[in-house]
Coordinates of C-alpha atoms and ligand atoms in Angstrom, one line a residue:
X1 CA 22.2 26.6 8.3
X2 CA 22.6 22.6 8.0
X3 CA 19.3 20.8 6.8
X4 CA 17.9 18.6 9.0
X5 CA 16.7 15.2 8.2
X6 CA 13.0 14.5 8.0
X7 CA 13.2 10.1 8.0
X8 CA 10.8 8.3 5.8
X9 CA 9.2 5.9 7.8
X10 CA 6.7 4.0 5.0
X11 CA 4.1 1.7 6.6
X12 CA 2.4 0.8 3.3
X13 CA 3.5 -3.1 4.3
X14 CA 1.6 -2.9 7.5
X15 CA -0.9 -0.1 8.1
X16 CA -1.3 0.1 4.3
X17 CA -1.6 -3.5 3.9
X18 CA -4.8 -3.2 7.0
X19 CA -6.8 -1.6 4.1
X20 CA -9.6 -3.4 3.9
X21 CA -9.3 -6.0 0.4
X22 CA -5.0 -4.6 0.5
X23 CA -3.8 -8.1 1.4
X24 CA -0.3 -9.0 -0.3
X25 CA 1.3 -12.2 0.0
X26 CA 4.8 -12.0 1.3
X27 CA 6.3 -12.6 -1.8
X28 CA 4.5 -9.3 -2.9
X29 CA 5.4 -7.7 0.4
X30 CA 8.9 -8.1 -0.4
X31 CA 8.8 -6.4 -4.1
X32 CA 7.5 -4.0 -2.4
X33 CA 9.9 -3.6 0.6
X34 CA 12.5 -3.7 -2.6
X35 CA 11.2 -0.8 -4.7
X36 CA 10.7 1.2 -1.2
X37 CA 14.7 0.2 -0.5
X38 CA 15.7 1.4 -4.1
X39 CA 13.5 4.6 -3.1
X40 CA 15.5 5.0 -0.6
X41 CA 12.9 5.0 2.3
X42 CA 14.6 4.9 5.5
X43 CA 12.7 2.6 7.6
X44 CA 10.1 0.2 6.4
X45 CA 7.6 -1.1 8.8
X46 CA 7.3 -4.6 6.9
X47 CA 4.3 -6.1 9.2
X48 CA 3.2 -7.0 12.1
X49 CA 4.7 -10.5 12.7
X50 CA 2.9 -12.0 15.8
X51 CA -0.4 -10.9 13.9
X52 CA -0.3 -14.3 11.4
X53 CA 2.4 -16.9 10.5
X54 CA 2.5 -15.2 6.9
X55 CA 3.1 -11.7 8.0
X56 CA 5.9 -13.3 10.5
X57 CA 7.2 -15.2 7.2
X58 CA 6.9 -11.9 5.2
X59 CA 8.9 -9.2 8.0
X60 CA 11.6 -12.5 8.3
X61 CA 12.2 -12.5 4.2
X62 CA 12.6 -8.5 4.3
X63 CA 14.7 -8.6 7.2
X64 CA 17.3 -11.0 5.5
X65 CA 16.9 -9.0 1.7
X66 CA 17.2 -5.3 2.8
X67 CA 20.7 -3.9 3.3
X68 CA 20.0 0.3 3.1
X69 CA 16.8 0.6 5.0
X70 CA 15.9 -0.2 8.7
X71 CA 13.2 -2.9 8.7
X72 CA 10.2 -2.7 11.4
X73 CA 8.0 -5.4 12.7
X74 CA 4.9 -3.7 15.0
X75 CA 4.0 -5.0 18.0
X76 CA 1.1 -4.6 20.9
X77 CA 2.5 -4.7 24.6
X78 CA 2.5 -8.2 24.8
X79 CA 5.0 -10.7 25.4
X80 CA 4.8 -12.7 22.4
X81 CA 4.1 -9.6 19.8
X82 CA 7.7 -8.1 20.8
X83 CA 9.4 -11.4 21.1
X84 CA 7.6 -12.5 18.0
X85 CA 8.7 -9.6 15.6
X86 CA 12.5 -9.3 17.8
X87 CA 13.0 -12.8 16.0
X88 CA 11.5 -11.6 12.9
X89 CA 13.6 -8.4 12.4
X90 CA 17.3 -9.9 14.1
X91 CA 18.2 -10.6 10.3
X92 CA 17.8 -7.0 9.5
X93 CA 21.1 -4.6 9.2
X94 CA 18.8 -2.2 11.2
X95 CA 16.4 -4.0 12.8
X96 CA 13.5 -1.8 15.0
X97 CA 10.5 -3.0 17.0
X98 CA 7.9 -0.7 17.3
X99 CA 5.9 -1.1 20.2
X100 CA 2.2 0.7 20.8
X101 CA -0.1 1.3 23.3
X102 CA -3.2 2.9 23.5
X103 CA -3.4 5.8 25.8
X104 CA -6.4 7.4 25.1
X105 CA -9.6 7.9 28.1
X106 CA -11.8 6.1 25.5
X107 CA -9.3 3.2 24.5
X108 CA -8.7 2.8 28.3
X109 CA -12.2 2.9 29.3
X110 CA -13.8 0.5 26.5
X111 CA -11.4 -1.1 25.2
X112 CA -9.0 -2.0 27.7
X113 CA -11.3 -1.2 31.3
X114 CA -8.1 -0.5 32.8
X115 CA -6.7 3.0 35.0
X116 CA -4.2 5.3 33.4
X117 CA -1.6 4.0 36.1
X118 CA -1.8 0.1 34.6
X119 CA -1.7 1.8 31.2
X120 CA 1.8 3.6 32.2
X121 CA 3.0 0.5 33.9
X122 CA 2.3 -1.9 31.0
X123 CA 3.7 0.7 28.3
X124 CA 7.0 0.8 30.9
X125 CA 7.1 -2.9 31.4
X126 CA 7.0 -3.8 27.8
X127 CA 9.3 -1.3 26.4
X128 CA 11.9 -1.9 28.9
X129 CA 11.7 -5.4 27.3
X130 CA 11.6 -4.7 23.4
X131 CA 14.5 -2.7 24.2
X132 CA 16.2 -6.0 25.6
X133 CA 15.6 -7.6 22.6
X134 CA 16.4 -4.7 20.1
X135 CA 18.5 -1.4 20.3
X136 CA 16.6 0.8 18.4
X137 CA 12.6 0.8 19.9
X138 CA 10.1 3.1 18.5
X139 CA 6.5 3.6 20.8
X140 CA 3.5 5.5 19.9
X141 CA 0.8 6.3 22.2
X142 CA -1.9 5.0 20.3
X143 CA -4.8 7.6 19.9
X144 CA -2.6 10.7 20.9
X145 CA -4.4 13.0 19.8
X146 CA -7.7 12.2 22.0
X147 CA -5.2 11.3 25.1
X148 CA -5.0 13.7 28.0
X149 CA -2.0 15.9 27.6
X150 CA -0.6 15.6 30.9
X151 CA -0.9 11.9 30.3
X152 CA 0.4 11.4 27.0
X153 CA 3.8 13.9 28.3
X154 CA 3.6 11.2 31.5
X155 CA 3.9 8.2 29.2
X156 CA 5.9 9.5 26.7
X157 CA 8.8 10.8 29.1
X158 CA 8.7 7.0 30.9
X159 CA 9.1 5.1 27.6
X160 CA 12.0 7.5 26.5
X161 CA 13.4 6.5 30.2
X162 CA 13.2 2.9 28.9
X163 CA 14.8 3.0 26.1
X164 CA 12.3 4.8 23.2
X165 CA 14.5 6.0 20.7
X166 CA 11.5 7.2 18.8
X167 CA 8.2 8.6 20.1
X168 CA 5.6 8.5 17.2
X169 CA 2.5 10.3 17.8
X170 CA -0.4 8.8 16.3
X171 CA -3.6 11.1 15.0
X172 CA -5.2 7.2 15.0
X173 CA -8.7 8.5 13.7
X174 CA -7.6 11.1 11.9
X175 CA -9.7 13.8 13.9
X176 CA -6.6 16.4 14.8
X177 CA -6.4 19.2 12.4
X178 CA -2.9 21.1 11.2
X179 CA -2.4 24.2 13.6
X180 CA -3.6 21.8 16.6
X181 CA -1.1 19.0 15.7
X182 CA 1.6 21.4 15.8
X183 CA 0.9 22.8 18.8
X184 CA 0.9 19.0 20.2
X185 CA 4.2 18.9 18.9
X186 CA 5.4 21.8 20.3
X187 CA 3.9 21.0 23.6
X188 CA 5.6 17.4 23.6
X189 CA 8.7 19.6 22.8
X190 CA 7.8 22.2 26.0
X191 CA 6.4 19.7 28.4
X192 CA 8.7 16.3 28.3
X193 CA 11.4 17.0 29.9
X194 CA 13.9 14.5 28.6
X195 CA 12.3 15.2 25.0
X196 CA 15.7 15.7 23.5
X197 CA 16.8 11.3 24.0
X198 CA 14.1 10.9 21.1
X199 CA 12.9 11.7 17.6
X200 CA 9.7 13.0 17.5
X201 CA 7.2 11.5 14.5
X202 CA 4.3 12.1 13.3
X203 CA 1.6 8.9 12.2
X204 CA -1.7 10.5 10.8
X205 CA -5.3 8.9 9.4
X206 CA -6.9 10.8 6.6
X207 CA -10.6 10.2 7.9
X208 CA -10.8 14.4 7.3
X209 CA -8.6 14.7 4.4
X210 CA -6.0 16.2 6.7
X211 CA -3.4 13.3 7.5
X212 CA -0.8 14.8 4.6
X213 CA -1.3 18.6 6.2
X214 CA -1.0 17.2 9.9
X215 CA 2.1 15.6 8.8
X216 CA 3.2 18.8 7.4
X217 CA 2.5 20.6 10.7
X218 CA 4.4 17.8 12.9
X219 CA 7.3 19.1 10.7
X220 CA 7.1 22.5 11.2
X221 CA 6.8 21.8 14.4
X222 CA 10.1 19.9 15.1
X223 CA 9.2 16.0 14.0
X224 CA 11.5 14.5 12.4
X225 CA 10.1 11.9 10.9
X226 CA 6.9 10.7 9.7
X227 CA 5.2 7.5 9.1
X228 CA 3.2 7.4 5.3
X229 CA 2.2 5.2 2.9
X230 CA 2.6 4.9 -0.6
X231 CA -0.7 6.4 -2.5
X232 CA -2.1 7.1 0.9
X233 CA -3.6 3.6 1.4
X234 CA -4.3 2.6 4.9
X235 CA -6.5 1.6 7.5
X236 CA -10.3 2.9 6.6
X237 CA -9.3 6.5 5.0
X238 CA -6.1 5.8 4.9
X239 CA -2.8 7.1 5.6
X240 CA -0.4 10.6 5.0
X241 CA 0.4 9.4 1.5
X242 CA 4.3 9.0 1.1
X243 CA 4.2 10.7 -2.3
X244 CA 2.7 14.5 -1.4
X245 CA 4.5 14.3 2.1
X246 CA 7.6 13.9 0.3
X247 CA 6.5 16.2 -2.5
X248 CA 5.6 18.9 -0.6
X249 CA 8.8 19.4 1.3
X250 CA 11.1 19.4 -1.7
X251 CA 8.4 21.7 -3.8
X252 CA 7.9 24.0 -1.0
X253 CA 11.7 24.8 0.1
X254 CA 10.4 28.2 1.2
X255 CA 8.2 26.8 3.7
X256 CA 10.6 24.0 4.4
X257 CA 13.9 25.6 4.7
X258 CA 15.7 23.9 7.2
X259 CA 14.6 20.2 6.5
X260 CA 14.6 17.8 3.3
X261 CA 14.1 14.1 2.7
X262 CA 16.0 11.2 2.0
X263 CA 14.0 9.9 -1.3
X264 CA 14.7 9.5 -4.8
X265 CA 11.4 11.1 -5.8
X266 CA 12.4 10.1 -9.5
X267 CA 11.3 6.1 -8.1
X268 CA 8.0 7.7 -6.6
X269 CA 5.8 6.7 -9.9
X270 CA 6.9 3.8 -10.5
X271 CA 6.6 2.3 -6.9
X272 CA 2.9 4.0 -6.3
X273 CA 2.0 1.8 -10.1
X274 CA 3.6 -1.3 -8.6
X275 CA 2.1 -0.8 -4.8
X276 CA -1.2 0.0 -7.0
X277 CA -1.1 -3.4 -9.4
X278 CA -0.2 -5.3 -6.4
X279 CA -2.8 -4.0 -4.0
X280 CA -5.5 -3.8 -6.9
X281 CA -6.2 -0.7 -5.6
X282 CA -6.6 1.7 -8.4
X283 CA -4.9 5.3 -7.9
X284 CA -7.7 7.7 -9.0
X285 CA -6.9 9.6 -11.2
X286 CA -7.1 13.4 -9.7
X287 CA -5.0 11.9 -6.8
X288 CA -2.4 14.4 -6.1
X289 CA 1.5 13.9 -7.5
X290 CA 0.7 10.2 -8.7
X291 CA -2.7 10.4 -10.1
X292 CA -2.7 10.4 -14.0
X293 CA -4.0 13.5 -14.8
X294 CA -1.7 14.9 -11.9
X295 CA 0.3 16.5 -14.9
X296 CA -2.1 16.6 -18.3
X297 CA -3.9 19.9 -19.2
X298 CA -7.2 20.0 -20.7
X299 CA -8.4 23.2 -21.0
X300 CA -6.9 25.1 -24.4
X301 CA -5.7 28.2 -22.5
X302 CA -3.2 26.0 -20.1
X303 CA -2.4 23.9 -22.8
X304 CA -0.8 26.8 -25.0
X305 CA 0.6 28.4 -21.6
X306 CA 2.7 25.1 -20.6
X307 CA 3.9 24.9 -24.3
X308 CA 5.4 28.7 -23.6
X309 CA 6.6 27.9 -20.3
X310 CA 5.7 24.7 -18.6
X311 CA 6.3 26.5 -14.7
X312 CA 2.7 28.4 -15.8
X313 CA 0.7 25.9 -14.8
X314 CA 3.1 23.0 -13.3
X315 CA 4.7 23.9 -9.8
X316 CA 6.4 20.3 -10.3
X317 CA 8.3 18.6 -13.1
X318 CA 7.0 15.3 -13.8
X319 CA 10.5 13.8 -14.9
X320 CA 11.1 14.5 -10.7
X321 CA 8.7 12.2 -10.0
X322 CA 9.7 9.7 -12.7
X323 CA 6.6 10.6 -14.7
X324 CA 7.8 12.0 -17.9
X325 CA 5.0 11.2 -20.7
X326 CA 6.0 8.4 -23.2
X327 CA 4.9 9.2 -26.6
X328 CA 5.7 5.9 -28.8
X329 CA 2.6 3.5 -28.6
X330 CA 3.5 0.2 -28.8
X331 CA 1.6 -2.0 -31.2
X332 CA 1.9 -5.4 -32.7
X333 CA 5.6 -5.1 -34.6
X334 CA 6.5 -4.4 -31.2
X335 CA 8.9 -6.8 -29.6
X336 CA 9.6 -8.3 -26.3
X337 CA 12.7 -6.1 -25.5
X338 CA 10.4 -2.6 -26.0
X339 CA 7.9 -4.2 -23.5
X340 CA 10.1 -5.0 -20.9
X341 CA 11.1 -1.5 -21.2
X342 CA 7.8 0.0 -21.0
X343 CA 7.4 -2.0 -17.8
X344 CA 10.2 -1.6 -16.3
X345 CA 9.5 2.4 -17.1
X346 CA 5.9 1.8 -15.3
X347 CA 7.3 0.4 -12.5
X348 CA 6.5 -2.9 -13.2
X349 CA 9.6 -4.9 -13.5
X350 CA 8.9 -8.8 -14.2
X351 CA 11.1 -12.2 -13.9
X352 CA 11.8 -13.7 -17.3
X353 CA 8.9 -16.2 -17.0
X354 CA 6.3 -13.4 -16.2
X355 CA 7.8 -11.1 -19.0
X356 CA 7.0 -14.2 -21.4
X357 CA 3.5 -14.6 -20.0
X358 CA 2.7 -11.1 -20.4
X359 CA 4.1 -10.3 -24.0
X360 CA 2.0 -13.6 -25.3
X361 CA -1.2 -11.6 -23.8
X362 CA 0.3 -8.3 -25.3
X363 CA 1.0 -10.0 -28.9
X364 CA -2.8 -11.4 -28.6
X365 CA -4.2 -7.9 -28.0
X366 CA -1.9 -6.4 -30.3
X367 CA -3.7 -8.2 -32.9
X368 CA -6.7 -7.2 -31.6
X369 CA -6.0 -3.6 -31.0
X370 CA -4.6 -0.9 -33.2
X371 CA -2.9 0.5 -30.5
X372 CA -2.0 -1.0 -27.2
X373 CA -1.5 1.8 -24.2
X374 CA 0.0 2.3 -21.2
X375 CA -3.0 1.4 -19.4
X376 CA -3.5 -1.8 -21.3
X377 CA 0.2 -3.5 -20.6
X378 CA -0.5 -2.6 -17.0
X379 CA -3.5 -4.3 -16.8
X380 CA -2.2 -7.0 -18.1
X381 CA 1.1 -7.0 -16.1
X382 CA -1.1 -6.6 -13.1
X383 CA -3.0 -9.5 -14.0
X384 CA 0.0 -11.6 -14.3
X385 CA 1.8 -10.4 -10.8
X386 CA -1.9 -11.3 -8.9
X387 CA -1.2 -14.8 -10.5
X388 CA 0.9 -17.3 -8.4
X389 CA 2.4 -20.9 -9.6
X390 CA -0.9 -22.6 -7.1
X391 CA -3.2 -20.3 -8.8
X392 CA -5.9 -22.1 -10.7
X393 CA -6.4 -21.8 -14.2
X394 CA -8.8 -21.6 -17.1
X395 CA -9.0 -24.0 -19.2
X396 CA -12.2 -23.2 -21.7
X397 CA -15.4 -21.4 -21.0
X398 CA -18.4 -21.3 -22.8
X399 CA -21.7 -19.4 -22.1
X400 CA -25.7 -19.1 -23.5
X401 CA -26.9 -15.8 -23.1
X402 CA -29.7 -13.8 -24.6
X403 CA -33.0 -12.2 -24.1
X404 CA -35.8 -15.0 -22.4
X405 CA -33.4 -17.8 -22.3
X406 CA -32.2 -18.9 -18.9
X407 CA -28.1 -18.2 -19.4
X408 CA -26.2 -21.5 -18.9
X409 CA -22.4 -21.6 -18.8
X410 CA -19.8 -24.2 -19.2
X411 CA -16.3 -23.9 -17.4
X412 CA -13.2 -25.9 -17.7
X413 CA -10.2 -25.2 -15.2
X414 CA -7.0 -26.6 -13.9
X415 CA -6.9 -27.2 -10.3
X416 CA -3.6 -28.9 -8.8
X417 CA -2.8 -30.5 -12.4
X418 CA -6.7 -31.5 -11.9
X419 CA -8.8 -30.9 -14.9
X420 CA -12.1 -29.8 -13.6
X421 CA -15.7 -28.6 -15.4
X422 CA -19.0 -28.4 -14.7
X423 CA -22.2 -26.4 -16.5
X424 CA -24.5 -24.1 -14.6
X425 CA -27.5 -21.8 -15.1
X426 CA -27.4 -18.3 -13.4
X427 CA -28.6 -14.6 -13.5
X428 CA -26.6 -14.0 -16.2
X429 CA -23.3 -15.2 -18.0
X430 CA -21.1 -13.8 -15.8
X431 CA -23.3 -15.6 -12.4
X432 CA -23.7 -18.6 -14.1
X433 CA -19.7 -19.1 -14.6
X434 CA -19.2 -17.9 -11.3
X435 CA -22.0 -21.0 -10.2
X436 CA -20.2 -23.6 -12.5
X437 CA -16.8 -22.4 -10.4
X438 CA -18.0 -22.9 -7.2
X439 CA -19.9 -26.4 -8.1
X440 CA -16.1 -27.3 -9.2
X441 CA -14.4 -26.3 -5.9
X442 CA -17.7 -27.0 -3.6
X443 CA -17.2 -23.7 -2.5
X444 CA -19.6 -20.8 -2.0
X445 CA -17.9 -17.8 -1.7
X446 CA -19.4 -14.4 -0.8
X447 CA -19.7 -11.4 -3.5
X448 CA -18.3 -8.6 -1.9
X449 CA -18.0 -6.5 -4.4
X450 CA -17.5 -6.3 -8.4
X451 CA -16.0 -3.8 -10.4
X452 CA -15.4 -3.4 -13.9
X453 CA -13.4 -0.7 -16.0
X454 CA -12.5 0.2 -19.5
X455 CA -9.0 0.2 -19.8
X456 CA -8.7 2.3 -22.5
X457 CA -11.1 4.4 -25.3
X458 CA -12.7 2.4 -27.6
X459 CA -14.7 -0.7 -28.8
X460 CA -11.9 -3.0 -28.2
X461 CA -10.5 -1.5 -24.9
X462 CA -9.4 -4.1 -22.4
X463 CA -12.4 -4.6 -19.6
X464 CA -10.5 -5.0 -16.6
X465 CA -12.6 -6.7 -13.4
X466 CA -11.8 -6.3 -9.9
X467 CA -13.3 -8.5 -7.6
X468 CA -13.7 -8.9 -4.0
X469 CA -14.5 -12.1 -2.0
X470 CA -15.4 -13.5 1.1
X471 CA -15.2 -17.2 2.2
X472 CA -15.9 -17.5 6.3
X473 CA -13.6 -14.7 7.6
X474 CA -11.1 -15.0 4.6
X475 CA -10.9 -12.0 2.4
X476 CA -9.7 -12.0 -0.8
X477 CA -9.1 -10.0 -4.4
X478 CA -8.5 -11.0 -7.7
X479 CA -8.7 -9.2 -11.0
X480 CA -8.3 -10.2 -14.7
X481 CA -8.4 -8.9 -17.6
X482 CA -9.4 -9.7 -21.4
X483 CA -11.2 -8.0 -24.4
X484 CA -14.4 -10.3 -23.2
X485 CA -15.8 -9.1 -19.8
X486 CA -17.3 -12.2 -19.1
X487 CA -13.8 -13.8 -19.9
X488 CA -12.2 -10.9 -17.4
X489 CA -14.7 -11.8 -14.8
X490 CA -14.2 -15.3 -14.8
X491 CA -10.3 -14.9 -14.6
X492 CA -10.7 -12.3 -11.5
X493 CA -13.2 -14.9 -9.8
X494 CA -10.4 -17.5 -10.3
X495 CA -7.6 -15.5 -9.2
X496 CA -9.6 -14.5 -6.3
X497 CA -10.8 -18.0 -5.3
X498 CA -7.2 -19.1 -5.8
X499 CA -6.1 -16.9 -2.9
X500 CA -8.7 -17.7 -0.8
X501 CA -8.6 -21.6 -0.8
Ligands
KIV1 O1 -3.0 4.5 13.7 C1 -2.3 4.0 14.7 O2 -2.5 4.4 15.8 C2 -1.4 2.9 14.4 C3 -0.5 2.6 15.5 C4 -0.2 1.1 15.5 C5 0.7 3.4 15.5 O3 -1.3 2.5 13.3
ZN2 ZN1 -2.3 3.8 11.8

């Protein structure tokens, strides 16, 4: 029996990016877009181009740069969204628009107070146009799951009639569950008559933990292709992560027999570290395939089983997931060519002036550390990709902290080849350099949220700081790095800052 195809469509640039705190510039949306080409993803959804002049700029870029993927740009049933990401995508070898419309009794009623029969008409209209502008449309009834079957087969068979290619059948809210996703797939299958013009895909939410097993179902159930995102990131829960769709269907060729996937799972590592440095969103590390304990063994009796036979307690090989353990530590003799390596080996490829940035912070921590990990030259490539040519810099800080003395700071940056400082008091060292900041910039930002993590083991582990801020309805993150957390804080709040203003 010939296999049949399951396409990868990745929406990690545009769903994924709708994560709240996810926001990439478009230079980091096309290293991405890159790594997902060299993955060999077959379409990526690379924004939604009427949404902001920087996601137009960002689809645009990717359009003209990817030769062996199709590129996407989303867009609502609205004049200006197709027309808008038509131009953004007619660079692309395969360009796609992918239109959507929510069709949905609760969308309709609240969100759009408009009849079913509008609903149809506009969907109609719209893709009759996108399909005048493009030759390959995708449309997804947004909210599919929760639509009325009879009118979700009404408004599917009409959009395939205009020119749908693809029909993609979005469990928005993640509230379907595995055997009753396939059954809407095999109803779509039984029901629309001219069913056969289109592929069928599936797009599912993880708000119950169930968007990779939905995905699974739409499979088995005749989809043929499905929309994920790498690590899973995505609107709220998040999205059917690319990794364990992919994972699952070469792992499981029992269950799977007729289908397989496009991907060179052996890039799948390195582009969930590079999505995960970019993003700032760190992949935990029990997350399935990716995660970092996805392959170690703790426990004595699986430790001497996988010694015997590895197959005891590994269904997958980590080398087919580009994992495979590294066992030289890299430490202060080491040079610039054997970091480069490692990074390129985590994913984290850097230009030549980022690759001298980051060894100078490696050789400084080398001489700090004994041993400098994994973990540590990520954080500190990391660091270094979040930084761009406007951000600002720091110059010198200086803080007073202690037990009944008010702490005072003093902080020196570079702002637009400005040299700027100012002293302020605070709650503590690391408010008080935040204060001094602001007084600098005449800003005021809101403190979303603050994290701080050991790198590694140890006294002189790295502290790495994530930060999330708010200024009006800008959102941005920044993180940083250093062996002082009030120095990692400080460079997080900059990097932060620098995005927002
Ligand atoms: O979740 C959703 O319904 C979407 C659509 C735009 C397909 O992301
Ligand atoms: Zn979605």
């Amino acid at each position: 029996m010939a296999k049949e195809k399951v396409f990868i469509f990745d929406t990690t640039l545009r769903d994924g990016e709708q994560a709240p705190g996810a926001s990439l510039t478009p230079q980091e949306k096309l290293e991405v877009a890159l790594a997902l080409e060299k993955m060999r993803v077959d379409i990526i959804e690379a924004g939604f181009p009427a949404s902001s002049p920087g996601d137009f700029e960002a689809v645009e870029t990717i359009a003209k740069k990817i030769k062996n993927s199709a590129v996407c740009g989303l867009a609502r049933c609205i004049k200006k969204d197709i027309e808008a990401a038509s131009l953004a995508v007619k660079k692309a070898k395969v360009p796609r628009i992918h239109v959507f419309l929510a069709t949905s009794k609760i969308h309709l009623q609240y969100k759009f107070k408009k009849p079913a029969s509008e609903i149809l008409s506009i969907a109609k209209k719209h893709v009759r146009l996108a399909r005048r502008l493009c030759g390959d449309i995708e449309f997804s009834p947004e909210d599919a799951t929760r639509t009325s079957k009879d009118f979700l087969f009404k408004v599917i068979e009409e959009t395939i009639k205009e020119g749908a290619r693809i029909i993609n059948i979005p469990d928005t809210v993640g509230y379907s569950y595995p055997l009753e996703f396939y059954q809407l797939i095999k109803d779509i299958f039984n029901n629309v008559p001219n069913i056969n013009k289109a592929v069928v895909s599936a797009h599912c939410h993880d708000d119950l933990g169930m968007a990779v097993a939905n995905s699974l179902s739409a499979v088995m159930s005749g989809a043929r292709q499905v929309h994920c995102t790498v690590n899973g990131i995505g609107e709220r829960a998040g999205n059917a992560a690319l990794e364990e769709v992919v994972m699952a269907i070469k792992t499981r060729r029992d269950v799977f027999p007729g289908v397989y996937t496009g991907i060179n799972t052996k890039e799948i590592f390195k582009v969930s570290r590079l999505v995960s440095a970019l993003t700032g969103f760190v992949v935990p590390p029990n997350k399935a395939i990716v995660g970092d304990n996805s392959f170690r063994h703790e426990s004595g009796i699986h430790q001497d089983a996988v010694l015997k036979e590895r197959t005891t307690y590994e269904i997958m090989n980590p080398k087919d997931i580009g994992a495979a353990g590294e066992n030289i530590v890299l430490g202060k003799h080491s040079g610039r060519h054997a970091l480069m390596k490692r990074l390129e080996k985590l994913g984290l490829a850097l230009s030549k002036e980022r690759l001298d940035f980051v060894f100078e912070k490696f050789k400084a921590l080398a001489d700090k550390k004994k041993e400098v990990f994994d973990d540590d030259i990520i954080a500190l490539a990391e660091e270094e990709m979040k930084i761009t040519s406007e951000d600002i810099q720091l110059e010198e800080m200086k803080f007073t902290s202690g037990t009944n003395i008010t702490p005072e700071s003093f902080v020196r940056i570079r702002h637009k080849n400005k040299e700027l400082s100012a002293v302020s008091a605070g709650d503590g060292p690391v408010d008080a350099c935040f204060k001094a900041i602001d007084k600098m910039l005449k800003i005021k930002p809101v403190l979303i949220n603050y994290k701080l993590d050991a790198v590694t083991k140890g006294r002189d582990a790295l502290g790495k700081v994530r930060i999330e801020l708010k200024l009006k309805n800008k959102y941005a993150v920044g993180v940083g790095s250093s062996t002082d957390i009030v120095e990692s804080s400080v460079k997080a709040y900059l990097n932060a800052v620098s995005r927002l203003i």
